[in-house]
Amino acid sequence: MDYVSDDYKYMGLALEEGKVAQSKGEVPIGAVIVLDGQVIGRGHNLRESDRNPVAHAEVLAIQEAAQKLERWRLSGSTLYVTVEPCPMCAGAIVLARISRVVFAVMDPKGGAAGTCFNILESPWTNHRVEVTSGVREEEARALMQSFFRSLREKRGK
């Protein structure tokens, strides 16, 4: 597996999911899960639409992948997400036994993949996740910034 080109490619799919979220008025976070070169799960934030505090992109992608594979263990898979996972999502990633997480932008207010916490590589959990950060960071940051700029402009009117 060529991590560099695959990471770029699959992060592009996560960015597309983020744009779908944005088109629905959601924070533009998107995620995809890949196993053996195949996308097995996709998700984008739906917290506002579903009025559901756990409808994060990563959780929805994990649920779809588990249903598709008809198992909860997603060993060998890689999750691509546009923003560093929060503690809830990091816990779900560990519990799903996802092997690797690739994210674009760090979350200085709640990131749980090394920024504020490091749940994914914690020695106190029964599963460790390989983490790669900064893939297509500029694009993901621009997506987030444009969303929040637009939100502030709407509120200012």
Coordinates of C-alpha atoms in Angstrom, one line a residue:
M1 CA 0.0 0.0 0.0
D2 CA 1.4 3.4 -1.0
Y3 CA 0.4 5.4 2.0
V4 CA 1.2 8.8 0.5
S5 CA -0.9 8.5 -2.6
D6 CA -3.7 6.4 -1.0
D7 CA -3.9 8.9 2.0
Y8 CA -4.3 11.8 -0.4
K9 CA -6.9 10.0 -2.5
Y10 CA -9.1 8.7 0.4
M11 CA -8.8 12.0 2.3
G12 CA -10.3 13.6 -0.8
L13 CA -13.3 11.3 -0.3
A14 CA -13.5 12.4 3.3
L15 CA -13.4 16.0 2.2
E16 CA -16.3 15.3 -0.2
E17 CA -18.3 14.0 2.7
G18 CA -17.4 17.2 4.7
K19 CA -18.8 19.3 1.8
V20 CA -22.1 17.2 1.9
A21 CA -22.3 18.0 5.6
Q22 CA -21.7 21.7 4.9
S23 CA -24.5 21.7 2.3
K24 CA -26.8 20.6 5.0
G25 CA -25.8 23.3 7.4
E26 CA -23.6 20.9 9.5
V27 CA -20.0 21.4 10.6
P28 CA -18.2 20.1 7.5
I29 CA -16.5 17.0 8.9
G30 CA -16.4 13.9 6.7
A31 CA -15.1 10.4 7.2
V32 CA -14.5 7.3 5.1
I33 CA -13.3 3.8 6.1
V34 CA -11.2 1.8 3.7
L35 CA -10.3 -1.9 3.9
D36 CA -8.2 -3.6 1.2
G37 CA -8.6 -0.7 -1.2
Q38 CA -12.4 -0.6 -0.9
V39 CA -14.5 2.1 0.9
I40 CA -16.6 0.2 3.4
G41 CA -18.1 3.1 5.3
R42 CA -18.8 6.8 4.8
G43 CA -20.2 9.5 7.1
H44 CA -20.5 13.2 7.6
N45 CA -21.8 15.1 10.6
L46 CA -25.5 15.0 11.1
R47 CA -25.8 16.2 14.6
E48 CA -28.1 19.2 13.7
S49 CA -30.1 17.4 11.1
D50 CA -30.7 14.3 13.3
R51 CA -30.8 16.2 16.6
N52 CA -28.4 13.6 17.8
P53 CA -25.3 14.4 19.8
V54 CA -23.5 11.2 18.7
A55 CA -24.1 11.6 14.9
H56 CA -20.5 12.4 14.2
A57 CA -18.9 11.5 10.9
E58 CA -16.6 8.9 12.3
V59 CA -19.4 7.1 14.3
L60 CA -21.7 7.0 11.2
A61 CA -18.9 5.7 9.0
I62 CA -18.1 3.0 11.7
Q63 CA -21.7 1.9 11.8
E64 CA -22.0 1.7 8.0
A65 CA -18.7 -0.3 7.8
A66 CA -19.8 -2.8 10.6
Q67 CA -23.1 -3.3 8.8
K68 CA -21.5 -3.8 5.5
L69 CA -19.0 -6.4 6.9
E70 CA -21.6 -7.9 9.2
R71 CA -19.1 -7.6 12.1
W72 CA -18.1 -5.1 14.7
R73 CA -14.3 -5.7 14.4
L74 CA -12.9 -3.5 11.7
S75 CA -9.3 -4.8 12.0
G76 CA -7.1 -3.9 9.1
S77 CA -9.1 -0.9 8.1
T78 CA -8.1 2.8 7.9
L79 CA -10.4 5.7 8.9
Y80 CA -9.9 9.0 7.1
V81 CA -11.4 12.0 8.7
T82 CA -11.1 15.7 8.0
V83 CA -10.7 16.8 11.7
E84 CA -9.0 15.0 14.5
P85 CA -11.4 12.7 16.3
C86 CA -13.0 13.8 19.6
P87 CA -12.8 11.6 22.7
M88 CA -16.2 9.9 21.9
C89 CA -15.1 9.1 18.3
A90 CA -11.6 8.0 19.5
G91 CA -13.2 5.6 21.9
A92 CA -15.5 4.2 19.1
I93 CA -12.4 3.8 16.9
V94 CA -10.6 1.8 19.6
L95 CA -13.6 -0.4 20.3
A96 CA -14.1 -1.1 16.6
R97 CA -10.4 -2.2 16.4
I98 CA -9.7 0.1 13.4
S99 CA -6.0 -0.2 12.6
R100 CA -5.1 3.3 11.4
V101 CA -6.5 6.8 11.5
V102 CA -5.5 9.5 9.1
F103 CA -6.8 13.0 9.8
A104 CA -6.3 16.4 8.2
V105 CA -6.7 19.2 10.9
M106 CA -5.8 19.1 14.6
D107 CA -8.6 20.0 17.0
P108 CA -6.9 22.2 19.8
K109 CA -10.2 22.2 21.8
G110 CA -10.9 18.5 22.0
G111 CA -8.7 16.4 19.7
A112 CA -8.2 12.9 21.1
A113 CA -5.5 11.7 18.7
G114 CA -2.6 13.5 20.2
T115 CA -3.6 17.2 20.6
C116 CA -5.6 17.3 23.9
F117 CA -5.7 13.6 24.6
N118 CA -4.2 10.5 23.0
I119 CA -6.8 7.9 23.3
L120 CA -5.9 6.2 20.1
E121 CA -2.3 5.4 21.2
S122 CA -3.0 5.1 24.9
P123 CA -1.2 2.3 26.7
W124 CA -4.3 1.9 29.0
T125 CA -6.6 0.6 26.2
N126 CA -6.7 -2.9 24.8
H127 CA -6.0 -1.7 21.2
R128 CA -3.6 0.8 19.7
V129 CA -4.3 2.8 16.5
E130 CA -1.6 4.1 14.2
V131 CA -2.1 7.8 13.6
T132 CA -1.1 10.0 10.7
S133 CA -2.0 13.7 10.7
G134 CA -1.8 16.7 8.4
V135 CA -3.0 15.0 5.2
R136 CA -4.6 17.6 3.0
E137 CA -4.6 19.9 6.0
E138 CA -4.9 23.2 4.1
E139 CA -8.0 22.0 2.2
A140 CA -9.7 20.8 5.3
R141 CA -8.8 23.9 7.3
A142 CA -10.2 26.1 4.4
L143 CA -13.4 24.1 4.5
M144 CA -13.8 24.6 8.2
Q145 CA -12.9 28.3 8.1
S146 CA -15.3 29.0 5.3
F147 CA -18.1 27.3 7.2
F148 CA -17.5 29.2 10.4
R149 CA -17.0 32.5 8.5
S150 CA -20.4 32.0 6.8
L151 CA -22.0 31.2 10.2
R152 CA -20.6 34.4 11.8
E153 CA -21.8 36.5 8.8
K154 CA -25.3 35.0 9.1
R155 CA -25.5 35.7 12.8
G156 CA -24.1 39.2 12.3
K157 CA -27.1 40.1 10.1

